[in-house]
Amino acid sequence: MSGYRLTTVETVRERGSWAFTAREGDADREVFLVPCADEPGEAEGSADQPVRAWINRCTHEDQRLYREEVGAVTRGGSVVCPKHGSAFDTCEGSCDNGEAAGTTLRSIDVEVRDGAVFLTDDDLTYLYEGLPDENGDDEGPASSSHLTF
Ligand code: FES
């Protein structure tokens, strides 16, 4: 069993989405978690409900799907792009509508164990919760001490 413990399934479900920043090579990657809404049965609403992780960038243009103020907007089992409204399946990352039709979000490997969500993607190293601060405000990631190398 390995992986960095990100948060709990309950937190993701309550907030609707949850974001973190990770390091991949020389680059920082924004990632967001969403509950996978399509898998019915026992998993629905349980502590081990599936959660998916997606790179926080629309496949159409350089647009965040998860924004710090509002999180990711989900509707009917899809994440909706705030710019042109394309909807991506929360479980599959695929899009069949609008400007981003025919594309799929890049997925990041996570696992749910005992109600917690773990980052298990070998390519990414967890940096901090939330997105990089692009405004240069004091509340930026520099205040975080979660850097691990
Ligand atoms: S930027 Fe997302 S649909 Fe255009």
XYZ file of C-alpha atoms and ligand atoms in Angstrom:
153
model
C 0.000 0.000 0.000
C 1.466 3.317 -0.956
C 0.555 6.760 -2.098
C 0.146 10.152 -0.542
C -3.039 10.597 1.479
C -4.803 13.570 -0.110
C -8.124 13.920 1.663
C -11.256 11.959 2.455
C -14.023 10.802 0.161
C -16.446 12.617 2.444
C -14.648 15.926 1.894
C -14.693 15.488 -1.868
C -18.365 14.593 -1.784
C -19.352 17.427 0.527
C -17.472 20.075 -1.418
C -18.233 18.521 -4.781
C -14.579 18.745 -5.808
C -11.128 19.156 -4.259
C -7.897 20.402 -5.836
C -4.191 20.030 -5.245
C -0.947 20.914 -6.950
C 1.712 18.333 -7.739
C 5.143 18.256 -9.315
C 5.781 16.369 -12.528
C 9.364 16.646 -13.685
C 10.086 20.357 -13.805
C 6.460 21.388 -14.015
C 3.711 21.976 -11.494
C 0.405 20.300 -12.317
C -3.017 21.286 -11.060
C -5.256 18.319 -10.329
C -8.820 18.131 -9.069
C -10.834 15.306 -7.541
C -14.504 14.679 -8.193
C -16.812 11.898 -7.034
C -17.563 9.457 -9.816
C -21.304 9.782 -10.062
C -22.162 7.044 -12.517
C -21.410 4.019 -10.451
C -24.655 3.080 -8.736
C -25.336 0.666 -5.962
C -23.589 0.407 -2.664
C -20.778 2.738 -3.616
C -23.120 5.673 -4.047
C -22.873 7.891 -1.015
C -20.615 5.495 0.857
C -17.217 6.266 2.306
C -15.651 4.301 -0.509
C -17.497 5.936 -3.352
C -15.163 6.122 -6.349
C -13.264 9.338 -6.832
C -11.492 10.389 -10.002
C -8.614 12.812 -10.490
C -8.205 14.983 -13.588
C -5.657 17.510 -14.746
C -7.198 20.928 -14.240
C -7.136 22.099 -17.799
C -9.821 22.046 -20.445
C -8.821 20.144 -23.568
C -10.133 22.958 -25.774
C -8.216 25.945 -24.470
C -6.010 26.773 -21.540
C -8.896 27.089 -19.104
C -9.204 25.812 -15.555
C -12.165 23.553 -14.890
C -11.662 23.856 -11.118
C -11.422 27.432 -9.870
C -10.447 28.390 -6.374
C -13.626 30.311 -5.586
C -16.188 27.859 -6.905
C -14.436 24.529 -7.348
C -15.425 22.432 -10.322
C -18.956 22.916 -11.587
C -20.637 19.550 -11.974
C -23.983 18.802 -13.535
C -25.596 15.455 -14.256
C -22.420 13.444 -13.752
C -20.240 15.829 -15.743
C -17.747 18.596 -15.073
C -18.730 21.687 -17.019
C -16.074 23.961 -18.513
C -16.726 27.528 -17.367
C -15.543 29.046 -20.632
C -17.558 27.394 -23.404
C -19.630 24.886 -21.482
C -18.315 21.564 -22.737
C -19.178 18.813 -20.247
C -16.708 16.071 -19.292
C -17.865 12.802 -17.756
C -16.768 12.714 -14.106
C -15.929 8.989 -14.316
C -14.369 8.764 -17.770
C -13.125 12.287 -18.456
C -14.589 12.089 -21.917
C -16.433 14.860 -23.713
C -18.950 14.464 -26.531
C -20.288 17.984 -26.760
C -19.392 21.543 -27.600
C -15.949 22.877 -28.409
C -14.120 20.049 -26.630
C -16.124 17.215 -28.245
C -14.104 14.076 -28.956
C -11.451 14.762 -26.330
C -10.703 13.306 -22.918
C -9.201 14.915 -19.841
C -5.863 13.587 -18.692
C -6.407 11.315 -15.726
C -4.221 11.024 -12.655
C -4.073 7.790 -10.657
C -5.737 7.871 -7.265
C -7.098 5.146 -5.016
C -9.784 5.119 -2.365
C -8.934 3.118 0.747
C -10.891 3.193 3.980
C -12.638 6.405 3.047
C -9.456 8.264 2.133
C -8.131 9.251 -1.274
C -4.488 8.491 -2.074
C -2.364 9.828 -4.903
C -0.866 6.710 -6.489
C 0.400 8.198 -9.744
C 4.108 7.465 -10.153
C 4.628 10.561 -12.274
C 3.407 13.059 -9.710
C 4.654 14.205 -6.331
C 2.194 15.981 -4.097
C 3.054 19.620 -3.328
C 0.125 21.293 -1.606
C -3.658 21.568 -1.378
C -5.282 24.066 -3.704
C -4.057 25.803 -6.809
C -0.979 27.957 -7.349
C -1.618 31.563 -6.462
C -1.357 33.520 -9.675
C -1.998 36.891 -8.092
C 1.047 37.026 -5.914
C -1.000 37.302 -2.747
C 0.320 36.278 0.620
C -1.807 33.157 0.819
C 0.258 31.446 -1.835
C 1.746 27.998 -1.878
C 5.011 29.297 -0.469
C 3.353 29.210 2.941
C 2.901 25.478 2.624
C 5.460 23.118 4.038
C 4.341 19.981 2.245
C 7.241 19.944 -0.187
C 8.717 16.506 -0.411
C 11.583 15.486 -2.642
S -12.148 26.261 -23.055
Fe -13.339 24.606 -22.311
S -14.834 24.311 -23.871
Fe -13.622 25.951 -24.596
